[in-house]
């Protein structure tokens, strides 16, 4: 079974997350897509996060009518902060029969070398990259310095995916929460 891991703070979850999840499950070879709610992303300020159980409940509600898409609290029981390499390692250990694919935004690909053990992730997992409006650079992420020096299992750009003009940080800012 092919499982996509779409991780994030989902602080808050919005129609862009939901629309992309629906598109990914309908237009890729994934059998399921797990929206992995991160309790503590090491690259983000934990002080602005809503409680993890509230974010998880909001994600569950937002995707409840999309077959094949599930909310996951898998990272809640892992050491913090949440490092994707640790999460993927633990997922493989607990579900050895599944093939995991990481789903990330193009903005994250541009800073992927800042992720802990990014070489391990690139070498061992497929990665689906969706475009972000702010970059609109197509496959520019491939020109990053690390791309020539690291083994990559599979990097697939979801160039047909819709662009959603919304972000969680913009929502928080509009509500005076940032």
CSV table of C-alpha atoms in Angstrom, one decimal:
chain,number,residue,atom,x,y,z
A,1,UNK,CA,0.0,0.0,0.0
A,2,UNK,CA,1.3,3.5,-0.9
A,3,UNK,CA,0.9,6.1,1.8
A,4,UNK,CA,1.5,9.8,1.4
A,5,UNK,CA,2.6,11.8,4.4
A,6,UNK,CA,1.6,15.4,4.2
A,7,UNK,CA,2.9,16.9,7.3
A,8,UNK,CA,2.4,20.3,8.8
A,9,UNK,CA,1.3,22.4,11.8
A,10,UNK,CA,-2.1,23.0,10.2
A,11,UNK,CA,-2.3,26.1,12.4
A,12,UNK,CA,-5.0,26.5,11.2
A,13,UNK,CA,-6.1,24.0,8.6
A,14,UNK,CA,-7.6,25.8,5.6
A,15,UNK,CA,-9.1,25.1,2.2
A,16,UNK,CA,-5.7,25.1,0.6
A,17,UNK,CA,-4.6,22.1,2.7
A,18,UNK,CA,-7.9,20.3,2.0
A,19,UNK,CA,-8.0,21.1,-1.7
A,20,UNK,CA,-4.4,19.9,-2.2
A,21,UNK,CA,-5.1,16.7,-0.2
A,22,UNK,CA,-8.1,16.0,-2.3
A,23,UNK,CA,-6.2,16.6,-5.5
A,24,UNK,CA,-3.2,14.4,-4.4
A,25,UNK,CA,-5.4,11.4,-3.5
A,26,UNK,CA,-7.3,11.7,-6.8
A,27,UNK,CA,-4.3,12.4,-9.1
A,28,UNK,CA,-1.4,10.3,-7.8
A,29,UNK,CA,-0.8,6.6,-7.3
A,30,UNK,CA,-1.2,6.9,-3.5
A,31,UNK,CA,-3.7,4.6,-1.8
A,32,UNK,CA,-4.0,6.9,1.2
A,33,UNK,CA,-2.8,10.4,2.3
A,34,UNK,CA,-2.2,11.0,6.0
A,35,UNK,CA,-2.3,14.6,7.1
A,36,UNK,CA,0.4,14.4,9.8
A,37,UNK,CA,-0.3,17.0,12.4
A,38,UNK,CA,3.1,18.1,13.8
A,39,UNK,CA,3.1,18.9,17.5
A,40,UNK,CA,6.3,20.9,17.2
A,41,UNK,CA,8.0,21.8,13.9
A,42,UNK,CA,11.6,22.6,14.7
A,43,UNK,CA,11.6,25.3,11.9
A,44,UNK,CA,8.6,27.2,13.4
A,45,UNK,CA,7.9,29.2,16.5
A,46,UNK,CA,6.0,26.8,18.9
A,47,UNK,CA,4.7,29.8,20.8
A,48,UNK,CA,2.1,30.6,18.1
A,49,UNK,CA,0.7,27.1,17.8
A,50,UNK,CA,-2.8,26.2,18.9
A,51,UNK,CA,-3.0,23.1,21.1
A,52,UNK,CA,-2.2,20.0,19.1
A,53,UNK,CA,-5.5,18.2,19.9
A,54,UNK,CA,-7.4,21.2,18.6
A,55,UNK,CA,-5.4,21.3,15.4
A,56,UNK,CA,-5.9,17.5,15.0
A,57,UNK,CA,-9.7,17.8,15.6
A,58,UNK,CA,-9.9,20.6,13.0
A,59,UNK,CA,-8.0,18.6,10.4
A,60,UNK,CA,-10.3,15.6,11.1
A,61,UNK,CA,-13.4,17.7,10.6
A,62,UNK,CA,-12.0,19.4,7.4
A,63,UNK,CA,-11.2,16.1,5.6
A,64,UNK,CA,-14.0,13.9,6.9
A,65,UNK,CA,-15.7,13.6,3.5
A,66,UNK,CA,-12.6,12.9,1.5
A,67,UNK,CA,-12.1,9.1,0.9
A,68,UNK,CA,-8.5,8.0,1.4
A,69,UNK,CA,-7.4,11.1,3.3
A,70,UNK,CA,-6.9,10.7,7.1
A,71,UNK,CA,-5.7,12.9,9.9
A,72,UNK,CA,-2.8,11.5,11.9
A,73,UNK,CA,-1.6,12.1,15.4
A,74,UNK,CA,1.4,9.7,14.8
A,75,UNK,CA,4.0,12.4,15.8
A,76,UNK,CA,2.3,13.1,19.1
A,77,UNK,CA,4.0,10.1,20.7
A,78,UNK,CA,7.4,10.8,19.2
A,79,UNK,CA,10.2,12.8,20.7
A,80,UNK,CA,10.0,16.6,20.2
A,81,UNK,CA,10.7,18.6,18.2
A,82,UNK,CA,9.3,16.6,15.3
A,83,UNK,CA,11.9,15.7,12.8
A,84,UNK,CA,10.6,14.2,9.5
A,85,UNK,CA,13.5,11.7,9.3
A,86,UNK,CA,12.6,10.3,12.7
A,87,UNK,CA,8.9,10.2,11.8
A,88,UNK,CA,9.6,8.3,8.6
A,89,UNK,CA,12.0,5.9,10.3
A,90,UNK,CA,9.3,5.1,12.9
A,91,UNK,CA,6.6,4.8,10.3
A,92,UNK,CA,8.7,2.2,8.4
A,93,UNK,CA,9.3,0.3,11.6
A,94,UNK,CA,5.7,0.2,12.6
A,95,UNK,CA,4.3,-0.4,9.1
A,96,UNK,CA,7.0,-2.3,7.1
A,97,UNK,CA,4.5,-3.4,4.5
A,98,UNK,CA,3.7,0.3,3.4
A,99,UNK,CA,5.6,2.4,1.0
A,100,UNK,CA,5.8,6.0,2.3
A,101,UNK,CA,5.9,9.1,0.1
A,102,UNK,CA,6.6,12.6,1.5
A,103,UNK,CA,4.4,15.4,0.2
A,104,UNK,CA,6.0,18.8,0.5
A,105,UNK,CA,5.6,22.3,-0.9
A,106,UNK,CA,8.1,23.8,-3.3
A,107,UNK,CA,9.1,26.3,-0.6
A,108,UNK,CA,10.3,23.4,1.6
A,109,UNK,CA,12.3,21.9,-1.2
A,110,UNK,CA,14.2,25.2,-1.5
A,111,UNK,CA,15.3,24.8,2.2
A,112,UNK,CA,15.4,21.0,2.3
A,113,UNK,CA,19.1,21.0,3.2
A,114,UNK,CA,18.1,22.6,6.5
A,115,UNK,CA,16.1,19.5,7.5
A,116,UNK,CA,17.7,17.1,9.8
A,117,UNK,CA,19.0,14.0,7.9
A,118,UNK,CA,17.7,15.3,4.6
A,119,UNK,CA,20.0,13.0,2.7
A,120,UNK,CA,18.4,10.0,4.4
A,121,UNK,CA,15.0,11.2,3.4
A,122,UNK,CA,15.9,11.9,-0.2
A,123,UNK,CA,17.7,8.6,-0.6
A,124,UNK,CA,15.0,6.4,0.9
A,125,UNK,CA,11.6,8.0,0.2
A,126,UNK,CA,9.7,9.3,-2.8
A,127,UNK,CA,8.9,13.0,-2.6
A,128,UNK,CA,6.0,14.7,-4.2
A,129,UNK,CA,6.5,18.5,-4.5
A,130,UNK,CA,3.6,20.8,-5.1
A,131,UNK,CA,4.0,24.3,-6.5
A,132,UNK,CA,3.7,27.4,-4.3
A,133,UNK,CA,2.4,30.6,-5.7
A,134,UNK,CA,5.2,32.6,-4.1
A,135,UNK,CA,7.9,30.7,-6.1
A,136,UNK,CA,6.2,29.9,-9.4
A,137,UNK,CA,9.5,28.6,-10.4
A,138,UNK,CA,8.5,25.2,-11.7
A,139,UNK,CA,11.3,22.8,-10.9
A,140,UNK,CA,13.8,25.4,-9.7
A,141,UNK,CA,14.3,23.5,-6.5
A,142,UNK,CA,16.4,21.0,-8.4
A,143,UNK,CA,19.1,23.6,-9.0
A,144,UNK,CA,19.8,23.8,-5.3
A,145,UNK,CA,23.3,23.2,-4.2
A,146,UNK,CA,22.6,19.9,-2.5
A,147,UNK,CA,20.9,18.3,-5.5
A,148,UNK,CA,24.1,17.4,-7.3
A,149,UNK,CA,25.7,15.8,-4.3
A,150,UNK,CA,22.9,13.7,-2.8
A,151,UNK,CA,21.3,10.4,-3.9
A,152,UNK,CA,17.6,10.9,-4.7
A,153,UNK,CA,15.1,8.0,-4.8
A,154,UNK,CA,12.4,9.9,-6.7
A,155,UNK,CA,11.4,13.6,-6.8
A,156,UNK,CA,8.1,14.2,-8.6
A,157,UNK,CA,6.8,17.7,-9.2
A,158,UNK,CA,3.0,17.9,-9.0
A,159,UNK,CA,3.0,20.6,-11.7
A,160,UNK,CA,-0.7,20.1,-12.5
A,161,UNK,CA,-1.8,20.6,-8.9
A,162,UNK,CA,-4.0,23.7,-8.3
A,163,UNK,CA,-2.5,26.7,-6.6
A,164,UNK,CA,-4.3,28.0,-3.5
A,165,UNK,CA,-3.9,31.6,-2.6
A,166,UNK,CA,-4.0,31.1,1.1
A,167,UNK,CA,-1.6,30.3,4.0
A,168,UNK,CA,-2.0,29.6,7.7
A,169,UNK,CA,0.4,32.4,8.5
A,170,UNK,CA,-1.8,34.9,6.5
A,171,UNK,CA,-4.9,33.6,8.4
A,172,UNK,CA,-3.2,34.0,11.8
A,173,UNK,CA,-2.0,37.5,10.8
A,174,UNK,CA,-5.5,38.6,9.7
A,175,UNK,CA,-6.8,37.5,13.1
A,176,UNK,CA,-4.0,39.3,15.0
A,177,UNK,CA,-2.4,36.1,16.2
A,178,UNK,CA,1.1,36.7,14.9
